[in-house]
JSON list of C-alpha atoms in Angstrom, two decimals:
[
{"chain": "A", "resi": 1, "resn": "UNK", "atom": "CA", "xyz": [109.06, 127.01, 124.06]},
{"chain": "A", "resi": 2, "resn": "UNK", "atom": "CA", "xyz": [108.95, 124.29, 121.46]},
{"chain": "A", "resi": 3, "resn": "UNK", "atom": "CA", "xyz": [105.43, 123.23, 122.42]},
{"chain": "A", "resi": 4, "resn": "UNK", "atom": "CA", "xyz": [104.04, 126.74, 121.98]},
{"chain": "A", "resi": 5, "resn": "UNK", "atom": "CA", "xyz": [105.69, 126.95, 118.55]},
{"chain": "A", "resi": 6, "resn": "UNK", "atom": "CA", "xyz": [104.10, 123.64, 117.54]},
{"chain": "A", "resi": 7, "resn": "UNK", "atom": "CA", "xyz": [100.69, 124.78, 118.76]},
{"chain": "A", "resi": 8, "resn": "UNK", "atom": "CA", "xyz": [101.04, 128.03, 116.84]},
{"chain": "A", "resi": 9, "resn": "UNK", "atom": "CA", "xyz": [101.96, 126.08, 113.72]},
{"chain": "A", "resi": 10, "resn": "UNK", "atom": "CA", "xyz": [98.93, 123.84, 114.15]},
{"chain": "A", "resi": 11, "resn": "UNK", "atom": "CA", "xyz": [96.58, 126.85, 114.45]},
{"chain": "A", "resi": 12, "resn": "UNK", "atom": "CA", "xyz": [98.04, 128.32, 111.25]},
{"chain": "A", "resi": 13, "resn": "UNK", "atom": "CA", "xyz": [97.43, 125.01, 109.47]},
{"chain": "A", "resi": 14, "resn": "UNK", "atom": "CA", "xyz": [93.86, 124.81, 110.77]},
{"chain": "A", "resi": 15, "resn": "UNK", "atom": "CA", "xyz": [93.25, 128.25, 109.24]},
{"chain": "A", "resi": 16, "resn": "UNK", "atom": "CA", "xyz": [94.12, 126.76, 105.83]},
{"chain": "A", "resi": 17, "resn": "UNK", "atom": "CA", "xyz": [91.26, 124.25, 106.01]},
{"chain": "A", "resi": 18, "resn": "UNK", "atom": "CA", "xyz": [87.90, 124.88, 104.39]},
{"chain": "A", "resi": 19, "resn": "UNK", "atom": "CA", "xyz": [84.97, 125.63, 106.70]},
{"chain": "A", "resi": 20, "resn": "UNK", "atom": "CA", "xyz": [83.62, 122.08, 106.30]},
{"chain": "A", "resi": 21, "resn": "UNK", "atom": "CA", "xyz": [87.02, 120.52, 106.98]},
{"chain": "A", "resi": 22, "resn": "UNK", "atom": "CA", "xyz": [87.51, 122.70, 110.03]},
{"chain": "A", "resi": 23, "resn": "UNK", "atom": "CA", "xyz": [84.07, 121.85, 111.42]},
{"chain": "A", "resi": 24, "resn": "UNK", "atom": "CA", "xyz": [84.74, 118.13, 111.08]},
{"chain": "A", "resi": 25, "resn": "UNK", "atom": "CA", "xyz": [88.06, 118.39, 112.93]},
{"chain": "A", "resi": 26, "resn": "UNK", "atom": "CA", "xyz": [86.56, 120.72, 115.54]},
{"chain": "A", "resi": 27, "resn": "UNK", "atom": "CA", "xyz": [83.62, 118.41, 116.17]},
{"chain": "A", "resi": 28, "resn": "UNK", "atom": "CA", "xyz": [85.70, 115.24, 116.44]},
{"chain": "A", "resi": 29, "resn": "UNK", "atom": "CA", "xyz": [88.71, 116.53, 118.36]},
{"chain": "A", "resi": 30, "resn": "UNK", "atom": "CA", "xyz": [87.46, 119.53, 120.34]},
{"chain": "A", "resi": 31, "resn": "UNK", "atom": "CA", "xyz": [83.83, 118.63, 120.98]},
{"chain": "A", "resi": 32, "resn": "UNK", "atom": "CA", "xyz": [84.84, 114.94, 121.22]},
{"chain": "A", "resi": 33, "resn": "UNK", "atom": "CA", "xyz": [81.96, 113.72, 119.07]},
{"chain": "A", "resi": 34, "resn": "UNK", "atom": "CA", "xyz": [82.23, 110.27, 117.56]},
{"chain": "A", "resi": 35, "resn": "UNK", "atom": "CA", "xyz": [82.39, 109.84, 113.80]},
{"chain": "A", "resi": 36, "resn": "UNK", "atom": "CA", "xyz": [78.96, 108.21, 113.99]},
{"chain": "A", "resi": 37, "resn": "UNK", "atom": "CA", "xyz": [77.48, 111.17, 115.92]},
{"chain": "A", "resi": 38, "resn": "UNK", "atom": "CA", "xyz": [78.88, 113.66, 113.43]},
{"chain": "A", "resi": 39, "resn": "UNK", "atom": "CA", "xyz": [77.66, 111.58, 110.48]},
{"chain": "A", "resi": 40, "resn": "UNK", "atom": "CA", "xyz": [74.16, 111.42, 111.99]},
{"chain": "A", "resi": 41, "resn": "UNK", "atom": "CA", "xyz": [74.13, 115.22, 112.37]},
{"chain": "A", "resi": 42, "resn": "UNK", "atom": "CA", "xyz": [75.00, 115.66, 108.70]},
{"chain": "A", "resi": 43, "resn": "UNK", "atom": "CA", "xyz": [72.77, 112.82, 107.53]},
{"chain": "A", "resi": 44, "resn": "UNK", "atom": "CA", "xyz": [75.64, 110.98, 105.85]},
{"chain": "A", "resi": 45, "resn": "UNK", "atom": "CA", "xyz": [77.28, 107.60, 106.31]},
{"chain": "A", "resi": 46, "resn": "UNK", "atom": "CA", "xyz": [79.83, 107.05, 109.07]},
{"chain": "A", "resi": 47, "resn": "UNK", "atom": "CA", "xyz": [82.29, 105.78, 106.47]},
{"chain": "A", "resi": 48, "resn": "UNK", "atom": "CA", "xyz": [82.15, 109.11, 104.63]},
{"chain": "A", "resi": 49, "resn": "UNK", "atom": "CA", "xyz": [83.10, 110.98, 107.81]},
{"chain": "A", "resi": 50, "resn": "UNK", "atom": "CA", "xyz": [85.92, 108.52, 108.47]},
{"chain": "A", "resi": 51, "resn": "UNK", "atom": "CA", "xyz": [87.35, 108.99, 104.96]},
{"chain": "A", "resi": 52, "resn": "UNK", "atom": "CA", "xyz": [87.04, 112.78, 105.17]},
{"chain": "A", "resi": 53, "resn": "UNK", "atom": "CA", "xyz": [88.76, 112.81, 108.56]},
{"chain": "A", "resi": 54, "resn": "UNK", "atom": "CA", "xyz": [91.68, 110.77, 107.25]},
{"chain": "A", "resi": 55, "resn": "UNK", "atom": "CA", "xyz": [92.01, 112.99, 104.17]},
{"chain": "A", "resi": 56, "resn": "UNK", "atom": "CA", "xyz": [91.99, 116.14, 106.34]},
{"chain": "A", "resi": 57, "resn": "UNK", "atom": "CA", "xyz": [94.56, 114.72, 108.77]},
{"chain": "A", "resi": 58, "resn": "UNK", "atom": "CA", "xyz": [96.82, 113.90, 105.81]},
{"chain": "A", "resi": 59, "resn": "UNK", "atom": "CA", "xyz": [96.37, 117.46, 104.56]},
{"chain": "A", "resi": 60, "resn": "UNK", "atom": "CA", "xyz": [97.31, 118.85, 107.98]},
{"chain": "A", "resi": 61, "resn": "UNK", "atom": "CA", "xyz": [100.34, 116.57, 108.13]},
{"chain": "A", "resi": 62, "resn": "UNK", "atom": "CA", "xyz": [101.49, 117.88, 104.73]},
{"chain": "A", "resi": 63, "resn": "UNK", "atom": "CA", "xyz": [101.00, 121.49, 105.90]},
{"chain": "A", "resi": 64, "resn": "UNK", "atom": "CA", "xyz": [103.04, 120.84, 109.03]},
{"chain": "A", "resi": 65, "resn": "UNK", "atom": "CA", "xyz": [105.88, 119.13, 107.16]},
{"chain": "A", "resi": 66, "resn": "UNK", "atom": "CA", "xyz": [106.31, 122.01, 104.70]}
]
């Protein structure tokens, strides 16, 4: 089905991320941690996590559109 193709494509794109990028996406979207929680774990500012997340999502979008 179309949904299973899209999911497969997403998994391929996730494999293209660096370990740090993948962990951020995994923590926020799979473990459902807040940006503030993840930032506290890493000892960095919330704003840094927010910017990284947006950059990674843009990267994934570019992967999916190519």
